[in-house]
C-alpha positions as CSV (number, residue, x, y, z in Angstrom):
1,X,-94.2,3.9,-113.1
2,X,-90.5,4.9,-113.8
3,X,-91.5,5.2,-117.5
4,X,-94.4,7.5,-116.6
5,X,-92.3,9.6,-114.2
6,X,-88.8,9.7,-116.3
7,X,-89.7,8.3,-119.5
8,X,-85.9,9.2,-120.7
9,X,-84.6,6.9,-118.2
10,X,-82.1,4.4,-119.3
11,X,-79.9,3.4,-116.0
12,X,-76.7,1.7,-116.6
13,X,-76.6,0.6,-113.1
14,X,-79.6,-0.2,-110.6
15,X,-79.9,-0.8,-107.1
16,X,-83.0,-2.7,-105.8
17,X,-83.2,-1.9,-101.7
18,X,-85.0,-4.4,-99.8
19,X,-85.5,-6.7,-102.9
20,X,-87.1,-9.5,-100.7
21,X,-87.4,-12.5,-102.9
22,X,-86.2,-10.2,-106.2
23,X,-89.9,-10.1,-107.9
24,X,-88.8,-6.3,-108.9
25,X,-85.3,-7.0,-109.3
26,X,-86.0,-9.3,-111.9
27,X,-88.3,-6.7,-113.9
28,X,-85.7,-4.2,-113.9
29,X,-83.2,-6.6,-115.2
30,X,-85.8,-7.7,-117.9
31,X,-86.6,-3.9,-118.9
32,X,-83.2,-2.6,-119.0
33,X,-81.2,-5.8,-120.3
34,X,-77.7,-3.8,-120.6
35,X,-77.7,-2.7,-116.9
36,X,-75.5,-3.8,-113.9
37,X,-78.5,-4.8,-111.5
38,X,-78.1,-5.3,-107.9
39,X,-80.7,-6.5,-105.3
40,X,-79.9,-5.7,-101.7
41,X,-81.9,-7.3,-98.6
42,X,-81.2,-8.0,-94.8
43,X,-82.7,-11.4,-95.2
44,X,-80.4,-14.2,-96.3
45,X,-83.3,-17.1,-97.2
46,X,-84.9,-14.3,-99.5
47,X,-81.4,-13.5,-101.4
48,X,-81.1,-17.5,-101.7
49,X,-84.5,-17.3,-103.4
50,X,-83.9,-14.4,-105.4
51,X,-80.6,-15.7,-106.9
52,X,-81.7,-19.0,-107.3
53,X,-84.9,-17.7,-109.5
54,X,-82.9,-15.1,-111.4
55,X,-80.3,-18.4,-112.3
56,X,-83.1,-20.5,-113.1
57,X,-83.9,-17.7,-115.5
58,X,-81.0,-17.0,-116.8
59,X,-80.9,-13.5,-115.8
60,X,-77.3,-11.8,-114.2
61,X,-78.5,-10.1,-111.4
62,X,-76.1,-9.3,-108.5
63,X,-77.5,-9.9,-104.8
64,X,-75.8,-8.6,-101.5
65,X,-76.9,-9.4,-98.0
66,X,-76.7,-5.8,-96.7
67,X,-78.5,-2.9,-94.7
68,X,-80.1,-0.5,-96.7
69,X,-78.6,2.4,-94.9
70,X,-75.3,0.8,-95.1
71,X,-74.6,-1.1,-98.3
72,X,-70.9,-1.2,-98.9
73,X,-71.4,0.0,-102.5
74,X,-69.0,3.1,-103.8
75,X,-70.0,6.7,-103.8
76,X,-71.9,7.3,-107.2
77,X,-72.3,3.8,-108.1
78,X,-75.9,3.6,-109.5
79,X,-78.1,5.9,-111.8
80,X,-81.4,4.3,-110.6
81,X,-81.9,3.1,-107.0
82,X,-85.8,1.9,-106.0
83,X,-87.5,0.2,-103.7
84,X,-90.8,-1.2,-103.1
85,X,-92.7,-1.4,-99.9
86,X,-89.7,-1.0,-98.0
87,X,-90.1,2.0,-95.9
88,X,-93.0,0.7,-94.1
89,X,-91.1,-2.0,-92.9
90,X,-88.1,-0.1,-91.0
91,X,-88.0,2.5,-88.3
92,X,-87.6,5.9,-87.4
93,X,-84.1,6.1,-87.0
94,X,-83.3,4.2,-89.6
95,X,-85.4,5.9,-92.4
96,X,-82.6,9.0,-92.5
97,X,-79.8,6.7,-93.0
98,X,-81.3,4.8,-96.1
99,X,-82.1,8.2,-97.5
100,X,-78.7,9.4,-96.9
101,X,-77.3,6.1,-98.5
102,X,-78.9,6.4,-101.5
103,X,-78.1,10.2,-101.8
104,X,-74.8,9.0,-101.3
105,X,-75.1,6.2,-104.0
106,X,-76.4,8.1,-106.8
107,X,-74.7,9.5,-109.6
108,X,-75.1,12.8,-110.7
109,X,-78.5,12.8,-112.4
110,X,-79.6,9.6,-110.8
111,X,-83.2,8.6,-110.0
112,X,-84.2,7.7,-106.5
113,X,-87.6,6.0,-107.0
114,X,-89.8,4.5,-104.1
115,X,-93.2,3.2,-104.0
116,X,-95.0,2.0,-100.5
117,X,-98.4,1.7,-99.1
118,X,-100.6,5.0,-99.4
119,X,-102.1,5.3,-95.9
120,X,-100.7,8.7,-94.8
121,X,-103.6,9.7,-92.3
122,X,-104.5,13.1,-93.7
123,X,-105.8,11.2,-96.4
124,X,-107.9,8.5,-94.7
125,X,-111.1,8.2,-92.6
126,X,-111.3,7.4,-89.0
127,X,-112.2,3.8,-90.0
128,X,-109.1,3.5,-92.3
129,X,-106.8,4.9,-89.5
130,X,-108.4,2.1,-87.2
131,X,-107.4,-0.5,-89.8
132,X,-104.0,0.9,-90.0
133,X,-103.6,0.7,-86.4
134,X,-104.8,-2.8,-86.6
135,X,-101.8,-3.6,-88.7
136,X,-99.7,-2.4,-85.9
137,X,-101.0,-4.6,-83.2
138,X,-102.2,-7.5,-85.2
139,X,-100.4,-8.1,-88.3
140,X,-96.6,-7.7,-87.3
141,X,-96.5,-4.2,-88.7
142,X,-94.9,-2.2,-85.7
143,X,-93.8,0.9,-88.2
144,X,-96.9,0.9,-90.5
145,X,-98.3,4.0,-88.5
146,X,-94.9,5.7,-88.2
147,X,-94.2,5.2,-91.4
148,X,-97.5,6.7,-92.7
149,X,-96.6,9.9,-90.3
150,X,-93.0,10.1,-91.4
151,X,-92.7,13.1,-94.0
152,X,-90.9,11.5,-96.7
153,X,-90.0,14.8,-98.6
154,X,-88.7,16.6,-95.6
155,X,-86.5,13.1,-95.1
156,X,-85.3,13.3,-98.6
157,X,-84.5,17.2,-98.1
158,X,-82.4,16.4,-95.0
159,X,-80.9,13.5,-96.6
160,X,-79.2,16.1,-99.0
161,X,-81.6,15.9,-102.1
162,X,-82.6,19.5,-103.5
163,X,-85.8,20.9,-103.2
164,X,-86.8,21.2,-106.9
165,X,-85.7,17.6,-107.5
166,X,-87.9,15.5,-105.0
167,X,-91.5,14.5,-104.9
168,X,-93.7,12.6,-102.3
169,X,-97.3,11.9,-103.8
170,X,-99.7,9.6,-104.9
171,X,-99.9,7.5,-108.2
172,X,-103.0,5.1,-109.5
173,X,-101.5,1.7,-110.0
174,X,-103.9,-1.6,-110.9
175,X,-107.0,-1.0,-108.7
176,X,-105.7,1.4,-106.4
177,X,-102.9,3.9,-106.0
178,X,-99.6,4.0,-104.2
179,X,-97.5,6.8,-102.3
180,X,-94.6,7.5,-104.4
181,X,-91.7,9.0,-103.1
182,X,-87.7,10.1,-104.2
183,X,-85.8,12.5,-105.8
184,X,-83.2,12.9,-108.4
185,X,-79.5,14.1,-107.9
186,X,-78.2,17.1,-109.3
187,X,-76.0,16.5,-112.5
């Protein structure tokens, strides 16, 4: 997806927000072997697993336990910031902070790219909206519908991204599609 949207991207520094067990983090290390790659997550067990897995594969990846809205990294430190299915795991009051932190951390010309579930209500049948609600009530997904109702484009603009440099749309992937949103920081 990164290559389709940004074919010329060759980041020297990458941050994977909400990296979990490191699946995407490892993929970015393999795609950009010269890059300084970091994974951030709140979960110490996930980070332990991710670090062990990367070490077992001989991959130099840095991990930090931190909140995605307060990572502790320097301003402008990253050329590429990514997340995969992070935002539906957050909450209303956390989303703005993550967006602001990503804007702060991006180097000029940097890319912020997020992939998450494609269940925004305006695109779904009533049946699917009911199953979304089921996720909230029965599957430990308290922000599933809150995330789906959040205007990510507006959240990006509120965080300081430029209107002409943000995107929030859907992209085919595998047998389905994902909601893709983010932006680039002015050079």
